[in-house]
XYZ file of C-alpha atoms in Angstrom:
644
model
C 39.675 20.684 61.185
C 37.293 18.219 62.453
C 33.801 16.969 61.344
C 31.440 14.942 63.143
C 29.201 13.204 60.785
C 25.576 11.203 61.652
C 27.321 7.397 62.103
C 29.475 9.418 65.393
C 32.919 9.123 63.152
C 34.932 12.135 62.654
C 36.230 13.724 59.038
C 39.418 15.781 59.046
C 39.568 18.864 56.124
C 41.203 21.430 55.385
C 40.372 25.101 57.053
C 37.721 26.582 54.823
C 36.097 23.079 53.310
C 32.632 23.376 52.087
C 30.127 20.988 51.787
C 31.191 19.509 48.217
C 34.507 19.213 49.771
C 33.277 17.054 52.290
C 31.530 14.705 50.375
C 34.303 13.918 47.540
C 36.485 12.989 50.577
C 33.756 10.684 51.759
C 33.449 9.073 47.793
C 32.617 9.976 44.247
C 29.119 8.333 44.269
C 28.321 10.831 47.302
C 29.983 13.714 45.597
C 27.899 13.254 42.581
C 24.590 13.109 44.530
C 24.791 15.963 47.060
C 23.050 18.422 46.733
C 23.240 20.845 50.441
C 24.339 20.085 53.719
C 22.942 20.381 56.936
C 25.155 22.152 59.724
C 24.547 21.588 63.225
C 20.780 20.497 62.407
C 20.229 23.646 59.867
C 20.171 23.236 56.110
C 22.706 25.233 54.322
C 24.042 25.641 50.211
C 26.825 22.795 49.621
C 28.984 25.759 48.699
C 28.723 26.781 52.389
C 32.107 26.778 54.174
C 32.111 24.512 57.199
C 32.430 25.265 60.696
C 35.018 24.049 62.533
C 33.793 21.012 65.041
C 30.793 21.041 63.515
C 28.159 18.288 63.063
C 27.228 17.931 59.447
C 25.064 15.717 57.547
C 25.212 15.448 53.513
C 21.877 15.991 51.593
C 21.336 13.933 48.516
C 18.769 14.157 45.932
C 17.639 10.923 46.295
C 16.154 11.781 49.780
C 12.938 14.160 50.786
C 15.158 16.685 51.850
C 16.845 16.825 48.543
C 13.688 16.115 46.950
C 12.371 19.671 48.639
C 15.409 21.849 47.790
C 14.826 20.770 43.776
C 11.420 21.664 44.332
C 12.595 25.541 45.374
C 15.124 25.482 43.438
C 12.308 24.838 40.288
C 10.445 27.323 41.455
C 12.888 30.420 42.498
C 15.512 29.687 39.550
C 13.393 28.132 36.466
C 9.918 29.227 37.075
C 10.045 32.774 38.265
C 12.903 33.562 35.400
C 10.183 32.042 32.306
C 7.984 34.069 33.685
C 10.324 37.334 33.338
C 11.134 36.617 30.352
C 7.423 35.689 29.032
C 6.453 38.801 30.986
C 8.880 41.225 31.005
C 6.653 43.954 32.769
C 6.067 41.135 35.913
C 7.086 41.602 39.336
C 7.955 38.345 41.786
C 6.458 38.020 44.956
C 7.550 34.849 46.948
C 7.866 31.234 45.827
C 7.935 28.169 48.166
C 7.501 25.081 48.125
C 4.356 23.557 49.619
C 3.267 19.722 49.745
C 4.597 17.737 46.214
C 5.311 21.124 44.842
C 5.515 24.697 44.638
C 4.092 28.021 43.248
C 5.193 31.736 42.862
C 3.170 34.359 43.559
C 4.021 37.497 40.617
C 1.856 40.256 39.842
C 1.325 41.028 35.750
C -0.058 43.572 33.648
C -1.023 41.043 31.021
C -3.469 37.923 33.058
C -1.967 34.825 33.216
C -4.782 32.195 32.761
C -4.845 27.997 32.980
C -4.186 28.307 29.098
C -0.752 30.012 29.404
C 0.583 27.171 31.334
C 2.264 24.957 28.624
C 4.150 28.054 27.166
C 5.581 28.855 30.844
C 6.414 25.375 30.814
C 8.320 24.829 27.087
C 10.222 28.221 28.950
C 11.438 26.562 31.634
C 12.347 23.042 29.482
C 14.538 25.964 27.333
C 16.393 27.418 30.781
C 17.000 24.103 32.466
C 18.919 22.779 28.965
C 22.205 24.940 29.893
C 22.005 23.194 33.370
C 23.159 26.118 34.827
C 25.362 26.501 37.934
C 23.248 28.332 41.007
C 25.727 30.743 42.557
C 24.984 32.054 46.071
C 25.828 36.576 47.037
C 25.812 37.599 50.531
C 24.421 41.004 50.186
C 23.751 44.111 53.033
C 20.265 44.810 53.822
C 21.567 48.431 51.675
C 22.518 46.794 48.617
C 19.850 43.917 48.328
C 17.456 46.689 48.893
C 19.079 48.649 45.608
C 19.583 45.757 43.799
C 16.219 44.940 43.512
C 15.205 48.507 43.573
C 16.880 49.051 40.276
C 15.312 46.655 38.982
C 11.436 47.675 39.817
C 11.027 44.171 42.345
C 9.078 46.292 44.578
C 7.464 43.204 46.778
C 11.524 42.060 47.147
C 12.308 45.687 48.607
C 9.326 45.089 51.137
C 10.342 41.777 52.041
C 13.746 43.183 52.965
C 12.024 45.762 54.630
C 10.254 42.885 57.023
C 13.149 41.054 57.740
C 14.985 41.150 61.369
C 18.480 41.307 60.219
C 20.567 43.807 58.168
C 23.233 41.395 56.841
C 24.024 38.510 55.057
C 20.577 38.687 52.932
C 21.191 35.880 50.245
C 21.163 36.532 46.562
C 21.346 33.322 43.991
C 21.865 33.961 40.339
C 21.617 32.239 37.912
C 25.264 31.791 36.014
C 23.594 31.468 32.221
C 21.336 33.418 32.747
C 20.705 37.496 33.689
C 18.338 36.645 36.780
C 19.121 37.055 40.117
C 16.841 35.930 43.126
C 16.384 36.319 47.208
C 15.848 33.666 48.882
C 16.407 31.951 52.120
C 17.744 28.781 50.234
C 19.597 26.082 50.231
C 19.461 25.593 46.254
C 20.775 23.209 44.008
C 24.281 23.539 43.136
C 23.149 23.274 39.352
C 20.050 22.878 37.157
C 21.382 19.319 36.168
C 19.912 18.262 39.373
C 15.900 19.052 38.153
C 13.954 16.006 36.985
C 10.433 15.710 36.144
C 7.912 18.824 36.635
C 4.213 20.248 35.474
C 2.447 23.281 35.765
C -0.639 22.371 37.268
C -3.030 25.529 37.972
C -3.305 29.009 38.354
C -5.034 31.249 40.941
C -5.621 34.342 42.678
C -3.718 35.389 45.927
C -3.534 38.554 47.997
C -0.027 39.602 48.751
C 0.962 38.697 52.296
C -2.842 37.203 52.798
C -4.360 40.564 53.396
C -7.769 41.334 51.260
C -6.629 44.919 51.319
C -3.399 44.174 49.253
C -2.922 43.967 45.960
C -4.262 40.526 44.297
C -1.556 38.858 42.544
C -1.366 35.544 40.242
C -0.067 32.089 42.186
C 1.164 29.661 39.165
C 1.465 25.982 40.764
C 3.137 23.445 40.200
C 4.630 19.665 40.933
C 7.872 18.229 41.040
C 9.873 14.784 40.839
C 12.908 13.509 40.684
C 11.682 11.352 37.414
C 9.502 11.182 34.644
C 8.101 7.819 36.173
C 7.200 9.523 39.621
C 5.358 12.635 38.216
C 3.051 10.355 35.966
C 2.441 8.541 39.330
C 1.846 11.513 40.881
C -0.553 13.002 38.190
C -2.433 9.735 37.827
C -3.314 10.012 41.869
C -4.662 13.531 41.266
C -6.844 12.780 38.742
C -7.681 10.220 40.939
C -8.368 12.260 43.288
C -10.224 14.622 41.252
C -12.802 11.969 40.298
C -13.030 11.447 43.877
C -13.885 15.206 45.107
C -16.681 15.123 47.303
C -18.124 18.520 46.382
C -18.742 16.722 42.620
C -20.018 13.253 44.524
C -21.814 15.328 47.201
C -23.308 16.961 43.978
C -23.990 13.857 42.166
C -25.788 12.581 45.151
C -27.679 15.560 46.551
C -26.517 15.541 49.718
C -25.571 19.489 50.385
C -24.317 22.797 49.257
C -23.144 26.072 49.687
C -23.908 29.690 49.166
C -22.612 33.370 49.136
C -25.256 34.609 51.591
C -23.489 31.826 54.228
C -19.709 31.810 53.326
C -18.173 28.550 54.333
C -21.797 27.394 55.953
C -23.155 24.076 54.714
C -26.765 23.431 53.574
C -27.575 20.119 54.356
C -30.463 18.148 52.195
C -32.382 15.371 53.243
C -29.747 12.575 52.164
C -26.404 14.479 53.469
C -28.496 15.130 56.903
C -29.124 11.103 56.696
C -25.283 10.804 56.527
C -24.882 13.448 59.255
C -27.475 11.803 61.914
C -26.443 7.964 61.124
C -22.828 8.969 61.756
C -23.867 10.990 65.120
C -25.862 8.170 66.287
C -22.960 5.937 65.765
C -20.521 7.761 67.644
C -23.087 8.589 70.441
C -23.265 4.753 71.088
C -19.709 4.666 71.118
C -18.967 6.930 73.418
C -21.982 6.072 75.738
C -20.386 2.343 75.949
C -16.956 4.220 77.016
C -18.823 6.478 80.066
C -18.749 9.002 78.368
C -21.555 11.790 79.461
C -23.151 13.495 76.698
C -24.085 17.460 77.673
C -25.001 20.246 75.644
C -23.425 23.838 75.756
C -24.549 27.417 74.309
C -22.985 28.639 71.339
C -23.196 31.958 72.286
C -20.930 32.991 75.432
C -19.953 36.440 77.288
C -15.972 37.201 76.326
C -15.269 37.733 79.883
C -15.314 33.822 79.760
C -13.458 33.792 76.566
C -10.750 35.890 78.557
C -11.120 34.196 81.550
C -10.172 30.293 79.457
C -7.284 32.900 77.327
C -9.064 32.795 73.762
C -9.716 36.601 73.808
C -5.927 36.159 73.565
C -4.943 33.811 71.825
C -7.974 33.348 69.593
C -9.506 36.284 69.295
C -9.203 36.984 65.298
C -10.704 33.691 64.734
C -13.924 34.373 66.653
C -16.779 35.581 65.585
C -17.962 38.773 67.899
C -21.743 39.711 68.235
C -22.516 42.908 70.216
C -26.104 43.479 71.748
C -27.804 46.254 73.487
C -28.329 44.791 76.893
C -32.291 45.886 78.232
C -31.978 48.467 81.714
C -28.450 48.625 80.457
C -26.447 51.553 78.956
C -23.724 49.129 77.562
C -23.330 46.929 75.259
C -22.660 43.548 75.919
C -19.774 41.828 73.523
C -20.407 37.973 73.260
C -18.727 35.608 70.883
C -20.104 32.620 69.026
C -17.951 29.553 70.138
C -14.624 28.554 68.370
C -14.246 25.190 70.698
C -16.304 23.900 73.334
C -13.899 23.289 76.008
C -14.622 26.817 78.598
C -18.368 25.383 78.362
C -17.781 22.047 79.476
C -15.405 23.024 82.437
C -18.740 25.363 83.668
C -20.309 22.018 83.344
C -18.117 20.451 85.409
C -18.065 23.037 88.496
C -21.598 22.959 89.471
C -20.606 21.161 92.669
C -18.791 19.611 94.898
C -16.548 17.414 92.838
C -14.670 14.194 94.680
C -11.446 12.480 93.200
C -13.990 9.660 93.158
C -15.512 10.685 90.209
C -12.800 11.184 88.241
C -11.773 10.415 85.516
C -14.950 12.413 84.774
C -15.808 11.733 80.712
C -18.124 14.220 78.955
C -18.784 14.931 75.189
C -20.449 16.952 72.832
C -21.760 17.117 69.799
C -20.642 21.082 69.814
C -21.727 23.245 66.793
C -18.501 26.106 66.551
C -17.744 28.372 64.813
C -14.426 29.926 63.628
C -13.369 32.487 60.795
C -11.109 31.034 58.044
C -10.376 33.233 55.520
C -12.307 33.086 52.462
C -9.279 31.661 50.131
C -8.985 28.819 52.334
C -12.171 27.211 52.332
C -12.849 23.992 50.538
C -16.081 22.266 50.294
C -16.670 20.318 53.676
C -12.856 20.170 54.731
C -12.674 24.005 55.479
C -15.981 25.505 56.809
C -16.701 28.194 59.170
C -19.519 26.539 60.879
C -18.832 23.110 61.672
C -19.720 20.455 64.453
C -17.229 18.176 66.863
C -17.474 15.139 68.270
C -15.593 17.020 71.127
C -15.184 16.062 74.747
C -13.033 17.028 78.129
C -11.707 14.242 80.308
C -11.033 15.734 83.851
C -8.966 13.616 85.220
C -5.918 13.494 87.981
C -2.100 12.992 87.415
C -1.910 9.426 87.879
C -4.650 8.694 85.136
C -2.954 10.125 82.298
C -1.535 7.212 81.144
C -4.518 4.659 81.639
C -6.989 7.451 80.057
C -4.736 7.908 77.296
C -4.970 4.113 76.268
C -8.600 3.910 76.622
C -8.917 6.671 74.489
C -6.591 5.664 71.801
C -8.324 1.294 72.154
C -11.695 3.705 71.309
C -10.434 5.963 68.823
C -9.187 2.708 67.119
C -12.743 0.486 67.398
C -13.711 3.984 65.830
C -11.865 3.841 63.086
C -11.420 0.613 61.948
C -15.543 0.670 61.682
C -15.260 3.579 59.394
C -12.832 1.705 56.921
C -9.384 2.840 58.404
C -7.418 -0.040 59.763
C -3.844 1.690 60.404
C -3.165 5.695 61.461
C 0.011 7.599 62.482
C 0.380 9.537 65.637
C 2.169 12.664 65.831
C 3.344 14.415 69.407
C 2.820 17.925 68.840
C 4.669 20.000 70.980
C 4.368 24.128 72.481
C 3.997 26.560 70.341
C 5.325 29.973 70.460
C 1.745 31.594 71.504
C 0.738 30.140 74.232
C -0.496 29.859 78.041
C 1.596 28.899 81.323
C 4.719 28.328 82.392
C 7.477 26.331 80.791
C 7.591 24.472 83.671
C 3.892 23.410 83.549
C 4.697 22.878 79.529
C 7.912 20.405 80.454
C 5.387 18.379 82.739
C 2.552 18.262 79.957
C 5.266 17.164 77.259
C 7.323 14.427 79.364
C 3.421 13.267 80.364
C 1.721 12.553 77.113
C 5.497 11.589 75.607
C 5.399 8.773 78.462
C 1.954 7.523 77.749
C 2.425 6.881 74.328
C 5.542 5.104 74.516
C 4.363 3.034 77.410
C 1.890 1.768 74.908
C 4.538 0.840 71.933
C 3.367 3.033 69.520
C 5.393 4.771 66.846
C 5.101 8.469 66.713
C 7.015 11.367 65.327
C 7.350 15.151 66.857
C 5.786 18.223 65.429
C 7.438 20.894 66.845
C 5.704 24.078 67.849
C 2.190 22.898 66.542
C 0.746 22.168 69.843
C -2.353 23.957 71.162
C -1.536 27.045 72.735
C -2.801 25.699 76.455
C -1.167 22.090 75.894
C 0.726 19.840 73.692
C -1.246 17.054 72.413
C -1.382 13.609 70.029
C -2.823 13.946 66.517
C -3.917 10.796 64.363
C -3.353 10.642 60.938
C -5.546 8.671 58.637
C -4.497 7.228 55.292
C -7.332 6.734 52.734
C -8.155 4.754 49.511
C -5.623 6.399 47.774
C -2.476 6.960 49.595
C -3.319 10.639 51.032
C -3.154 11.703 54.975
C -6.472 13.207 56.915
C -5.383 14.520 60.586
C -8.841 13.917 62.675
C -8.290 13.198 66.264
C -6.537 14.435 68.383
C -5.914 14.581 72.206
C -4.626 17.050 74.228
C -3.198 17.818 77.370
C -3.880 20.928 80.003
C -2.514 21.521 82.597
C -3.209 25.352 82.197
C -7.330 25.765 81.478
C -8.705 24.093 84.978
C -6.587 26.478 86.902
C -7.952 29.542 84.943
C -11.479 28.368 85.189
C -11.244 27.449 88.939
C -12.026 23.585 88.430
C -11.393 21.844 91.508
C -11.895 18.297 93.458
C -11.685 17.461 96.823
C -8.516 14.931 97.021
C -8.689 12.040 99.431
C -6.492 13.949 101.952
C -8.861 17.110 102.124
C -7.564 19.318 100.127
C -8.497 20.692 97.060
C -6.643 20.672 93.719
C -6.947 21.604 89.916
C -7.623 18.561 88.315
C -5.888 18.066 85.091
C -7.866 17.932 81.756
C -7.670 15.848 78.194
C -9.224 17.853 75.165
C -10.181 15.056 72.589
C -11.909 14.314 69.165
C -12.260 11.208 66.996
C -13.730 12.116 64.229
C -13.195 15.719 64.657
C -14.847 18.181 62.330
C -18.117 15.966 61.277
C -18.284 17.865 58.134
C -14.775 17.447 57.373
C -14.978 13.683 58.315
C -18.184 13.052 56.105
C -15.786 14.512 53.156
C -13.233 12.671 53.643
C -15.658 9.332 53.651
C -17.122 10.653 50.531
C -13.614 10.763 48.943
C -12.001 7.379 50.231
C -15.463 5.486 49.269
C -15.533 7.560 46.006
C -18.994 7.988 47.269
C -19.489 4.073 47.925
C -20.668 4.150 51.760
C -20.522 1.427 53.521
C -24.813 0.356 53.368
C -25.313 1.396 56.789
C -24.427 4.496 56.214
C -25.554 5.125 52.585
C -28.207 7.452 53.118
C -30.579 5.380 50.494
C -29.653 1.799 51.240
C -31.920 0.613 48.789
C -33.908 1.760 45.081
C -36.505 -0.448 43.650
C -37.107 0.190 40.499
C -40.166 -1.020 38.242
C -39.977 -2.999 35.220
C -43.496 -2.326 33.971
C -46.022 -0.936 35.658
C -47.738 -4.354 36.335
C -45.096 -4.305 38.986
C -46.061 -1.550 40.749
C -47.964 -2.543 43.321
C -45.325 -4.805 44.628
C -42.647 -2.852 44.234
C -44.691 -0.853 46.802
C -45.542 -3.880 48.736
C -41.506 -4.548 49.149
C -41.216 -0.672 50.199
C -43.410 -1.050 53.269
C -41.795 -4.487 53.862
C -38.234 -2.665 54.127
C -39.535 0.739 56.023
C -40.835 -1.963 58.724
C -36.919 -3.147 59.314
C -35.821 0.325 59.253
C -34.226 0.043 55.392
C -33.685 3.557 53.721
C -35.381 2.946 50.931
C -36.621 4.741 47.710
C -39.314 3.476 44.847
C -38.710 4.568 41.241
C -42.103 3.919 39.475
C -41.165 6.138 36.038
C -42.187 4.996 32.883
C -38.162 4.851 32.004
C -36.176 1.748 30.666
C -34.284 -0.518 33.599
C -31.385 0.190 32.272
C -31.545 3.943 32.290
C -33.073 3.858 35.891
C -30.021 1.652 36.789
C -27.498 3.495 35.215
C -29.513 7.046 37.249
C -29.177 5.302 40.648
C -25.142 3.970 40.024
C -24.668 7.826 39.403
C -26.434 8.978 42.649
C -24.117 5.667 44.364
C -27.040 3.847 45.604
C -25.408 0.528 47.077
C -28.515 -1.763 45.924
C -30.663 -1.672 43.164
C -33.471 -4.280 43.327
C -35.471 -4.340 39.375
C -38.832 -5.984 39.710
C -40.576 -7.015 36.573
C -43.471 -9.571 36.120
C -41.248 -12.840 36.783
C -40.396 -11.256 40.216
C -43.543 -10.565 40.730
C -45.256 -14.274 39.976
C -42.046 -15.794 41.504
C -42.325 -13.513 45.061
C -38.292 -12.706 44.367
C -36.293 -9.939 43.375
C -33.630 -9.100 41.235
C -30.255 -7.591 43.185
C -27.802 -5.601 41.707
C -25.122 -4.154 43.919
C -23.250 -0.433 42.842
C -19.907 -1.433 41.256
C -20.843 -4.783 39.849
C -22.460 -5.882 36.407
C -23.973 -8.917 38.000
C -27.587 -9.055 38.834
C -29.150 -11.696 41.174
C -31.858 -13.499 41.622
C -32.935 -14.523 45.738
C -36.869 -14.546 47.456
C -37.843 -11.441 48.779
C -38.075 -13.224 52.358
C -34.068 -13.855 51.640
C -33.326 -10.740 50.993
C -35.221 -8.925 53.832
C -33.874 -10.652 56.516
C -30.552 -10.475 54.844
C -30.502 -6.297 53.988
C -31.812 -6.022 57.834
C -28.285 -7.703 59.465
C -25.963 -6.061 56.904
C -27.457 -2.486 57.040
C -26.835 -2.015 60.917
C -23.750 -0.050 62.193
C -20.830 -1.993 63.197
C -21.954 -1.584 67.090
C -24.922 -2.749 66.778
């Protein structure tokens, strides 16, 4: 039989070759690498037998792909059997693989804490020494269910219970070893394949994501293919550990959170400073782009909501307020707003609107609000009250391609102010909920895919992770230290105009939907002002540090002009703070590097005869000497905002 492989050439085997099979024929070097195959674009065991005519690609463990199926393979084989056989009495939930590693979820009689992690780990080390083979059992949806059944895996049972087919449910077991596993695989031929691993932290997680099931234990973990890889690995979490904003935001005093407002940010007077500076930036920016700023209630009646399809499609994610309408005998259901798009196309209809107008540009600073579970919130970057430096672009055919590049040159002045030079873009395409025709979707799609490439730019496709009225373009930061933010995005609709009667008068008379752009720079601003936090490590640029300046007495015969250099500063609009305690320099120094002020000016009595003062910038050891007339005019040009 016949095998196409990736380079278009053709590979004749025997009836019944498998995946090994066809890699020894291709070489020795391949043989000893692979690790799976993938068969007409799906990813299957390398014990699978191959199709005739089929189009098959070999999977190495030197690539990502490779790289993932070790990481399940850790995790299903290695990890869930130490844990059997550290806790006998344990029952396995599911274990995938998730971004540079894994984790199982199992449920315990005896608590597994952060402490336990190391002996779970010397386990494994023991089961991966045989280097076991990883053999691969079609079972019925009959037997799988007794197998596991038999032996107590009651969250296995349910899973089979959940699944859509009644065949071919796969069963790998370990050859050394009396464990047996389901899972949707591919796996590693062997154990000999595993390199470098750690056990990095245990938590809490409900079984299926439902509060209402049982709570079980999720053990984490991360994976290489070396021992050179994994320290690089660890070394950019701790890294990135040192970097969390909630500890800098802490350090700082610029917000923080509470049980009585679950995923609800408090803002203090220096975080609000961040906050307003930022918002002040980006209304400039957009006002130089024609951008319209409007404002919109957050509050709305869900017969909108079902008009615009988020009853639908959004519905669990809103949050629903009923009220007892006055001269009424029904309540009235409202919802706070998720997104700010059904608001802006009211906006738009009051009038009479001409193609002359458009591309109409309007933006928002829109406060939403949106219920995330309460696992999944994180500091700043997953809140349930949040604000977006949203906007709607209504706009015909014809202008999708010009409005696209005028909106990616901005996103990109953006950007490149706020200390990211390069981003990715990612096409993201219909998902399976969603609005309007597939024919409307094809048009949306081929649209947005021609304006991008008209422009040159790189992108890659996200299937299925468009919105669910239009496919759009996501931008994908990289900060300090290597990881990936997605914050903008644009989107395409063809669908909501229509559904919200939005019309202009074309130059021939008539009247048509216009078609609209959803789009965000910055996104969530409190998810943005974390991930500044965390690529500056808490360093902001001076414009937007939210004290620009401390100036901090030497003795208190300086006093009075450290508070003549205050009022000099507050005239040229210089955030700055006095620090008149009867404290030594070098503690007050040390105090404000902490809090990441970005200068520290110490004024003793030779600063004070000589009319200078002494600079000392956050990060360096060097302290300067320059006139205070220097330094005022110089702090006033380097503290504005890059538009400015």
């Amino acid at each position: 039989m016949e095998i196409n492989l990736p380079d278009g050439s053709s590979k004749a085997l025997e009836s019944g070759s498998n995946g090994y099979d066809l890699a020894k024929s291709i070489g020795p070097g391949l043989a000893k690498s692979a690790v799976a195959v993938t068969i007409n674009g799906t990813q299957k065991d390398l014990s699978d037998e191959l199709p005739k005519d089929s189009s098959v690609s070999i999977i190495t463990i030197e690539s990502d792909e490779g790289l993932e199926i070790m990481r399940h393979t850790l995790t299903a084989q290695v990890l869930a059997k130490a844990v059997k056989n550290l806790y006998p009495d344990s029952k396995l939930a599911i274990g995938p693989t998730i971004e540079n590693g894994f984790y199982y979820d199992v449920s315990t009689e005896i608590p597994i804490s952060i402490e336990d992690l190391p002996e779970i780990e010397n386990e494994m080390k023991r089961i991966l020494e045989k280097k076991s083979d990883i053999k691969k059992y079609l079972y019925s949806e009959k037997d799988a269910k007794k197998l596991f059944k038999d032996k107590g895996e009651t969250f296995k049972t349910e899973i089979i219970d959940d699944a859509d087919q009644t065949e071919s449910f796969q069963i790998y077991k370990n050859a050394d070893e009396d464990f047996i596993d389901l899972c949707r695989g591919p796996h590693l031929p062997n154990l000999s394949f595993i390199g470098a691993f750690k056990l990095t932290k245990v938590s809490g997680a409900y079984w299926k994501g439902d509060s209402s099931n049982e709570m079980l234990t999720r053990i984490y973990g991360t994976a290489w293919r070396n021992e050179k890889e994994l320290l690089e690995h660890l070394k950019s979490i701790e890294e990135a550990e040192k970097r969390d904003h909630r500890k800098i935001g802490k350090d700082m005093d610029l917000f923080h959170f509470q049980d009585e407002a679950p995923g609800m940010v408090f803002w203090h007077p220096k975080g609000w400073t961040i906050y307003s500076t930022l918002k002040s930036y980006m209304s400039d920016m957009q006002r130089q782009s024609s951008y319209q700023e409007i404002n919109t209630p957050s509050v709305i009646d869900r017969k909108l909501w079902e008009k615009s399809g988020h009853w639908d499609k959004y519905r669990e994610n809103m949050f629903i307020t009923e009220i007892d309408e006055e001269h009424a005998n029904e309540k009235r259901v409202n919802a706070l707003k998720p997104m700010n798009c059904p608001g802006h196309v009211q906006v738009y209809n009051q009038g009479i609107r001409s193609y002359k107008e458009l591309p109409l540009r309007l933006c928002e600073f829109g406060t939403c609000h949106r219920y995330e579970a309460s696992g999944t919130m994180h500091g700043l970057m997953r809140v349930r009250g949040f604000t977006q430096d949203d906007g709607h672009i209504f706009l015909t055919e014809d202008q999708i391609e010009s409005e696209t590049a005028i909106f990616i040159d901005l996103l990109s002045k953006v950007y490149a102010d706020l200390g990211f030079n390069e981003f990715e873009i990612k096409l993201s395409t219909r998902p399976e909920k969603r609005v309007g025709s597939d024919e409307i979707w094809d048009k949306a799609e081929s649209s947005l895919k021609n304006a991008i490439e008209k422009l040159g730019l790189d992108y890659r496709i996200d299937e299925g992770d468009g919105a669910f009225y239009g496919p759009k373009l996501d931008f994908v930061l990289t900060d300090a230290i290597g990881r990936k933010w997605q914050c903008g995005t644009l989107q395409l609709d063809f669908n909501l105009a229509n559904r919200l009667d939005a019309e202009y008068v074309a130059e021939d008379g008539n009247k048509y939907n216009p078609v609209m752009f959803h789009r965000a720079i910055l996104g969530s601003f409190e998810r943005f002002i974390g991930i500044l936090i965390e690529n500056y490590s808490g360093n902001l640029p001076l414009w937007l540090a939210p004290t620009q300046v401390t100036i901090c007495s030497i003795t208190d015969e300086a006093n009075n002009y450290v508070k003549e250099i205050s009022e000099l500063l507050k005239t040229k609009n210089i955030r700055c703070d006095l620090d008149l305690r009867n404290e030594k320099i070098s503690y007050k120094v040390r105090e404000h590097s902490v809090s990441k002020v970005p200068i520290i000016l110490a004024v003793g009595k030779k600063e004070v005869s000589e009319r200078t003062v002494s600079v000392r910038r956050l990060g360096s050891e060097v302290t300067t000497s320059v006139s205070l007339d220097d330094f005022s005019a110089s702090i006033m040009q380097e503290s504005l905002a890059p538009n400015k």
